[in-house]
Amino acid sequence: MWPSILSLLACGSPAPAPAPTPQPEPAVSTLHQPPAPDTIPEGPFGDAVRRGQAIVQDTQTHAPQFSGNDLSCKNCHIEDGRKADAAPLWAAFVSYPAYRSKNGHVNDFNERIRGCFTYSMNAQASPAGAAPGPDDPVIADIEAYAYWLATGIEVGSDPEGRGFPELARPEHVDIASGESLYQQRCMACHGAEGQGVNGPDGTVIFPPLWGPQSFNWGAGMHRVNTAAGFIYANMPQGQEGSLTEQESWDLALYIDSQERPQDPRYAEGEAERDFHDHDCAFHEQGPEQGS
Ligand code: HEC
Ligand code: HEC
């Protein structure tokens, strides 16, 4: 630095050479890369990780007692909970304990998983009739898997790629446009009635978006803003990133306006709930939004 400062001070000397153009930063992704599936260690810890991975991949086969619909964790936590912007389990793992307004207290990771069983997996309709308890081995195995996926991330570090992208709410969310987009872009896989596609043996090929085999209306995916972010980043499968934010909102509103299992918090005491006139659309904003 000295020579250039000296030349600036020296009256009448030639203009200083222009500062060198900064070299572009090498494009290093800061996104966490979870360890490869074939590196799960041997021994009891590795066994727990493998069991947890299997539950996330195919919940109906590996945790049938708590499976209340046709969904598996990986239908929303895509690539077995590895994919950034699809609520990856590694990012979740390091982000708890955390306060959740949904239940008004600080949740640990264990409780957060049980929440997805209650709402996304509709555990009220499972053989057990409820989500696994905090000491259930199913929870311990999923925790082991998420802990292993998070290898190398600092606890509490709020990693990039957590959750789904947050999309700004558009002025108008259009359910009719959502319906026609659904028919063009989604129906081939998810079915005319949102029922998904099952193989001859009942295996889920494309998961249901609404109806009795889908998430219930207490689920995170039943919030239009959350579903819009998920759809924007992750659908249509194979053409991710091809929808605009507006289209994602319209689709989310259309899907979340369809019938689905009751929220267990309302199931008792409220005999019938009108699925088309509740506050599903924008939980905090009341039913008028988006129509
Ligand atoms: C219908 C889709 C769906 C299914 C199926 C599902 N989840 Fe979720 N899960 C969500 C949504 C939506 C969120 C909230 C993400 C957000 O708000 O950013 C979430 C959040 C989570 C979180 C917290 C994520 C974070 O970053 O805070 C965990 C952990 C989790 N789910 C675990 C599971 C497990 C384990 C299963 C299977 C037993 C499962 N989920 C099944 C949709 C689903
Ligand atoms: C090529 C087939 C295909 C198309 C087209 C497609 N999806 Fe999906 N979708 C899938 C698959 C497969 C999954 C489960 C992801 C996994 O397990 O990897 C999924 C999962 C979902 C989920 C979360 C799981 C559930 O059942 O709720 C939603 C919501 C969703 N898709 C919405 C849409 C929307 C909206 C469109 C149209 C814009 C769309 N999808 C188009 C194949 C497709």
PDB file of N, CA and C and ligand atoms in Angstrom, residues 71-72 74-80 181-182 185-190 205-210 214-215 221 227 230-231 234-239 243 251-252 255 260, ligand 2:
ATOM      1  N   LEU A  71     -49.114 -40.948   3.197  1.00  0.00           N
ATOM      2  CA  LEU A  71     -47.891 -40.144   3.046  1.00  0.00           C
ATOM      3  C   LEU A  71     -46.716 -40.754   3.803  1.00  0.00           C
ATOM      4  N   SER A  72     -45.533 -40.404   3.329  1.00  0.00           N
ATOM      5  CA  SER A  72     -44.287 -40.686   4.034  1.00  0.00           C
ATOM      6  C   SER A  72     -43.575 -39.355   4.239  1.00  0.00           C
ATOM      7  N   LYS A  74     -40.751 -38.366   3.453  1.00  0.00           N
ATOM      8  CA  LYS A  74     -39.973 -37.884   2.297  1.00  0.00           C
ATOM      9  C   LYS A  74     -40.829 -37.305   1.174  1.00  0.00           C
ATOM     10  N   ASN A  75     -42.145 -37.457   1.252  1.00  0.00           N
ATOM     11  CA  ASN A  75     -42.985 -36.827   0.229  1.00  0.00           C
ATOM     12  C   ASN A  75     -42.922 -35.308   0.336  1.00  0.00           C
ATOM     13  N   CYS A  76     -42.675 -34.802   1.529  1.00  0.00           N
ATOM     14  CA  CYS A  76     -42.549 -33.352   1.736  1.00  0.00           C
ATOM     15  C   CYS A  76     -41.104 -32.979   2.071  1.00  0.00           C
ATOM     16  N   HIS A  77     -40.430 -33.819   2.867  1.00  0.00           N
ATOM     17  CA  HIS A  77     -39.012 -33.620   3.200  1.00  0.00           C
ATOM     18  C   HIS A  77     -38.243 -34.420   2.141  1.00  0.00           C
ATOM     19  N   ILE A  78     -38.127 -33.809   0.981  1.00  0.00           N
ATOM     20  CA  ILE A  78     -37.743 -34.541  -0.235  1.00  0.00           C
ATOM     21  C   ILE A  78     -36.296 -35.043  -0.169  1.00  0.00           C
ATOM     22  N   GLU A  79     -36.052 -36.081  -0.965  1.00  0.00           N
ATOM     23  CA  GLU A  79     -34.762 -36.784  -0.965  1.00  0.00           C
ATOM     24  C   GLU A  79     -34.434 -37.280   0.449  1.00  0.00           C
ATOM     25  N   ASP A  80     -35.417 -37.889   1.038  1.00  0.00           N
ATOM     26  CA  ASP A  80     -35.251 -38.469   2.379  1.00  0.00           C
ATOM     27  C   ASP A  80     -34.766 -37.440   3.399  1.00  0.00           C
ATOM     28  N   LEU A 181     -54.343 -24.264 -13.357  1.00  0.00           N
ATOM     29  CA  LEU A 181     -52.927 -24.663 -13.298  1.00  0.00           C
ATOM     30  C   LEU A 181     -52.794 -26.091 -12.791  1.00  0.00           C
ATOM     31  N   TYR A 182     -53.601 -26.440 -11.813  1.00  0.00           N
ATOM     32  CA  TYR A 182     -53.553 -27.802 -11.279  1.00  0.00           C
ATOM     33  C   TYR A 182     -53.797 -28.808 -12.395  1.00  0.00           C
ATOM     34  N   ARG A 185     -50.633 -28.723 -14.768  1.00  0.00           N
ATOM     35  CA  ARG A 185     -49.269 -28.965 -14.294  1.00  0.00           C
ATOM     36  C   ARG A 185     -49.133 -30.070 -13.238  1.00  0.00           C
ATOM     37  N   CYS A 186     -50.229 -30.479 -12.646  1.00  0.00           N
ATOM     38  CA  CYS A 186     -50.119 -31.354 -11.472  1.00  0.00           C
ATOM     39  C   CYS A 186     -50.951 -32.628 -11.584  1.00  0.00           C
ATOM     40  N   MET A 187     -52.078 -32.522 -12.268  1.00  0.00           N
ATOM     41  CA  MET A 187     -53.069 -33.592 -12.247  1.00  0.00           C
ATOM     42  C   MET A 187     -52.522 -34.912 -12.779  1.00  0.00           C
ATOM     43  N   ALA A 188     -51.637 -34.843 -13.761  1.00  0.00           N
ATOM     44  CA  ALA A 188     -51.112 -36.075 -14.362  1.00  0.00           C
ATOM     45  C   ALA A 188     -50.506 -36.978 -13.300  1.00  0.00           C
ATOM     46  N   CYS A 189     -49.871 -36.403 -12.308  1.00  0.00           N
ATOM     47  CA  CYS A 189     -49.281 -37.225 -11.248  1.00  0.00           C
ATOM     48  C   CYS A 189     -50.207 -37.340 -10.039  1.00  0.00           C
ATOM     49  N   HIS A 190     -50.811 -36.240  -9.625  1.00  0.00           N
ATOM     50  CA  HIS A 190     -51.534 -36.256  -8.346  1.00  0.00           C
ATOM     51  C   HIS A 190     -53.020 -36.598  -8.493  1.00  0.00           C
ATOM     52  N   ILE A 205     -47.278 -44.257  -5.425  1.00  0.00           N
ATOM     53  CA  ILE A 205     -46.363 -43.813  -6.486  1.00  0.00           C
ATOM     54  C   ILE A 205     -46.333 -42.279  -6.499  1.00  0.00           C
ATOM     55  N   PHE A 206     -47.510 -41.663  -6.518  1.00  0.00           N
ATOM     56  CA  PHE A 206     -47.609 -40.209  -6.370  1.00  0.00           C
ATOM     57  C   PHE A 206     -48.529 -39.921  -5.184  1.00  0.00           C
ATOM     58  N   PRO A 207     -48.054 -39.129  -4.240  1.00  0.00           N
ATOM     59  CA  PRO A 207     -48.820 -38.963  -2.990  1.00  0.00           C
ATOM     60  C   PRO A 207     -50.061 -38.101  -3.172  1.00  0.00           C
ATOM     61  N   PRO A 208     -51.073 -38.338  -2.346  1.00  0.00           N
ATOM     62  CA  PRO A 208     -52.306 -37.555  -2.414  1.00  0.00           C
ATOM     63  C   PRO A 208     -52.121 -36.141  -1.861  1.00  0.00           C
ATOM     64  N   LEU A 209     -52.769 -35.188  -2.498  1.00  0.00           N
ATOM     65  CA  LEU A 209     -52.688 -33.791  -2.038  1.00  0.00           C
ATOM     66  C   LEU A 209     -53.885 -33.407  -1.192  1.00  0.00           C
ATOM     67  N   TRP A 210     -54.987 -34.093  -1.374  1.00  0.00           N
ATOM     68  CA  TRP A 210     -56.137 -33.883  -0.488  1.00  0.00           C
ATOM     69  C   TRP A 210     -56.934 -35.174  -0.405  1.00  0.00           C
ATOM     70  N   SER A 214     -54.622 -37.849   2.783  1.00  0.00           N
ATOM     71  CA  SER A 214     -53.612 -36.786   2.779  1.00  0.00           C
ATOM     72  C   SER A 214     -53.440 -36.192   4.180  1.00  0.00           C
ATOM     73  N   PHE A 215     -52.622 -35.152   4.269  1.00  0.00           N
ATOM     74  CA  PHE A 215     -52.375 -34.462   5.542  1.00  0.00           C
ATOM     75  C   PHE A 215     -53.673 -33.824   6.043  1.00  0.00           C
ATOM     76  N   MET A 221     -48.481 -27.929   5.755  1.00  0.00           N
ATOM     77  CA  MET A 221     -48.754 -27.829   4.316  1.00  0.00           C
ATOM     78  C   MET A 221     -50.143 -27.275   4.054  1.00  0.00           C
ATOM     79  N   ALA A 227     -47.426 -23.920   1.810  1.00  0.00           N
ATOM     80  CA  ALA A 227     -47.584 -24.757   0.612  1.00  0.00           C
ATOM     81  C   ALA A 227     -47.058 -24.033  -0.627  1.00  0.00           C
ATOM     82  N   PHE A 230     -43.327 -24.379  -0.672  1.00  0.00           N
ATOM     83  CA  PHE A 230     -42.959 -25.756  -1.031  1.00  0.00           C
ATOM     84  C   PHE A 230     -43.126 -25.973  -2.534  1.00  0.00           C
ATOM     85  N   ILE A 231     -44.287 -25.587  -3.057  1.00  0.00           N
ATOM     86  CA  ILE A 231     -44.593 -25.838  -4.471  1.00  0.00           C
ATOM     87  C   ILE A 231     -43.598 -25.089  -5.364  1.00  0.00           C
ATOM     88  N   ASN A 234     -40.234 -26.925  -5.230  1.00  0.00           N
ATOM     89  CA  ASN A 234     -40.130 -28.388  -5.366  1.00  0.00           C
ATOM     90  C   ASN A 234     -41.056 -29.043  -6.385  1.00  0.00           C
ATOM     91  N   MET A 235     -41.990 -28.310  -6.951  1.00  0.00           N
ATOM     92  CA  MET A 235     -42.949 -28.912  -7.872  1.00  0.00           C
ATOM     93  C   MET A 235     -43.032 -28.112  -9.173  1.00  0.00           C
ATOM     94  N   PRO A 236     -43.528 -28.674 -10.303  1.00  0.00           N
ATOM     95  CA  PRO A 236     -43.820 -30.092 -10.477  1.00  0.00           C
ATOM     96  C   PRO A 236     -42.529 -30.903 -10.458  1.00  0.00           C
ATOM     97  N   GLN A 237     -42.599 -32.089  -9.901  1.00  0.00           N
ATOM     98  CA  GLN A 237     -41.372 -32.860  -9.788  1.00  0.00           C
ATOM     99  C   GLN A 237     -40.754 -33.062 -11.175  1.00  0.00           C
ATOM    100  N   GLY A 238     -39.463 -32.809 -11.276  1.00  0.00           N
ATOM    101  CA  GLY A 238     -38.770 -32.897 -12.567  1.00  0.00           C
ATOM    102  C   GLY A 238     -38.734 -31.554 -13.292  1.00  0.00           C
ATOM    103  N   GLN A 239     -39.621 -30.614 -12.905  1.00  0.00           N
ATOM    104  CA  GLN A 239     -39.604 -29.278 -13.523  1.00  0.00           C
ATOM    105  C   GLN A 239     -39.615 -28.215 -12.433  1.00  0.00           C
ATOM    106  N   LEU A 243     -42.445 -22.674 -11.996  1.00  0.00           N
ATOM    107  CA  LEU A 243     -43.661 -21.928 -11.641  1.00  0.00           C
ATOM    108  C   LEU A 243     -43.266 -20.544 -11.124  1.00  0.00           C
ATOM    109  N   LEU A 251     -51.939 -22.080  -6.811  1.00  0.00           N
ATOM    110  CA  LEU A 251     -52.022 -23.534  -6.661  1.00  0.00           C
ATOM    111  C   LEU A 251     -52.195 -23.926  -5.199  1.00  0.00           C
ATOM    112  N   ALA A 252     -51.448 -23.272  -4.331  1.00  0.00           N
ATOM    113  CA  ALA A 252     -51.510 -23.602  -2.906  1.00  0.00           C
ATOM    114  C   ALA A 252     -52.913 -23.337  -2.364  1.00  0.00           C
ATOM    115  N   ILE A 255     -55.299 -26.107  -3.647  1.00  0.00           N
ATOM    116  CA  ILE A 255     -55.092 -27.396  -2.972  1.00  0.00           C
ATOM    117  C   ILE A 255     -55.567 -27.341  -1.521  1.00  0.00           C
ATOM    118  N   ARG A 260     -60.125 -32.582   3.412  1.00  0.00           N
ATOM    119  CA  ARG A 260     -59.054 -33.428   3.951  1.00  0.00           C
ATOM    120  C   ARG A 260     -59.423 -33.778   5.385  1.00  0.00           C
TER     121      ARG A 260
HETATM  122  C1  HEC B   2     -44.072 -35.845 -12.385  1.00  0.00           C
HETATM  123  C2  HEC B   2     -44.992 -36.074 -11.324  1.00  0.00           C
HETATM  124  C3  HEC B   2     -45.423 -34.875 -10.480  1.00  0.00           C
HETATM  125  C4  HEC B   2     -45.974 -33.703 -10.898  1.00  0.00           C
HETATM  126  C5  HEC B   2     -46.282 -33.272 -12.322  1.00  0.00           C
HETATM  127  C6  HEC B   2     -46.250 -32.943  -9.718  1.00  0.00           C
HETATM  128  N1  HEC B   2     -45.870 -33.633  -8.610  1.00  0.00           N
HETATM  129 FE1  HEC B   2     -46.148 -33.057  -6.658  1.00  0.00          FE
HETATM  130  N2  HEC B   2     -45.177 -34.690  -6.046  1.00  0.00           N
HETATM  131  C7  HEC B   2     -44.683 -35.708  -6.869  1.00  0.00           C
HETATM  132  C8  HEC B   2     -43.984 -36.656  -6.046  1.00  0.00           C
HETATM  133  C9  HEC B   2     -43.320 -37.922  -6.529  1.00  0.00           C
HETATM  134  C10 HEC B   2     -44.057 -36.184  -4.730  1.00  0.00           C
HETATM  135  C11 HEC B   2     -43.418 -36.794  -3.501  1.00  0.00           C
HETATM  136  C12 HEC B   2     -41.976 -36.344  -3.452  1.00  0.00           C
HETATM  137  C13 HEC B   2     -41.055 -37.473  -3.179  1.00  0.00           C
HETATM  138  O1  HEC B   2     -41.458 -38.433  -2.499  1.00  0.00           O
HETATM  139  O2  HEC B   2     -39.908 -37.385  -3.654  1.00  0.00           O
HETATM  140  C14 HEC B   2     -44.833 -34.976  -4.767  1.00  0.00           C
HETATM  141  C15 HEC B   2     -45.181 -34.236  -3.627  1.00  0.00           C
HETATM  142  C16 HEC B   2     -46.030 -33.153  -3.633  1.00  0.00           C
HETATM  143  C17 HEC B   2     -46.536 -32.495  -2.452  1.00  0.00           C
HETATM  144  C18 HEC B   2     -46.249 -32.873  -1.009  1.00  0.00           C
HETATM  145  C19 HEC B   2     -46.799 -34.232  -0.648  1.00  0.00           C
HETATM  146  C20 HEC B   2     -48.302 -34.310  -0.598  1.00  0.00           C
HETATM  147  O3  HEC B   2     -48.838 -35.339  -1.040  1.00  0.00           O
HETATM  148  O4  HEC B   2     -48.951 -33.369  -0.125  1.00  0.00           O
HETATM  149  C21 HEC B   2     -47.285 -31.445  -2.879  1.00  0.00           C
HETATM  150  C22 HEC B   2     -48.022 -30.453  -2.017  1.00  0.00           C
HETATM  151  C23 HEC B   2     -47.239 -31.430  -4.315  1.00  0.00           C
HETATM  152  N3  HEC B   2     -46.480 -32.494  -4.733  1.00  0.00           N
HETATM  153  C24 HEC B   2     -47.843 -30.496  -5.123  1.00  0.00           C
HETATM  154  C25 HEC B   2     -47.738 -30.490  -6.506  1.00  0.00           C
HETATM  155  C26 HEC B   2     -48.257 -29.423  -7.329  1.00  0.00           C
HETATM  156  C27 HEC B   2     -48.997 -28.213  -6.848  1.00  0.00           C
HETATM  157  C28 HEC B   2     -47.960 -29.770  -8.624  1.00  0.00           C
HETATM  158  C29 HEC B   2     -48.251 -28.998  -9.882  1.00  0.00           C
HETATM  159  C30 HEC B   2     -47.635 -27.698  -9.954  1.00  0.00           C
HETATM  160  C31 HEC B   2     -47.259 -31.029  -8.590  1.00  0.00           C
HETATM  161  N4  HEC B   2     -47.128 -31.430  -7.294  1.00  0.00           N
HETATM  162  C32 HEC B   2     -46.842 -31.687  -9.710  1.00  0.00           C
HETATM  163  C33 HEC B   2     -44.836 -35.798  -8.210  1.00  0.00           C
HETATM  164  C34 HEC B   2     -45.342 -34.814  -9.034  1.00  0.00           C
END
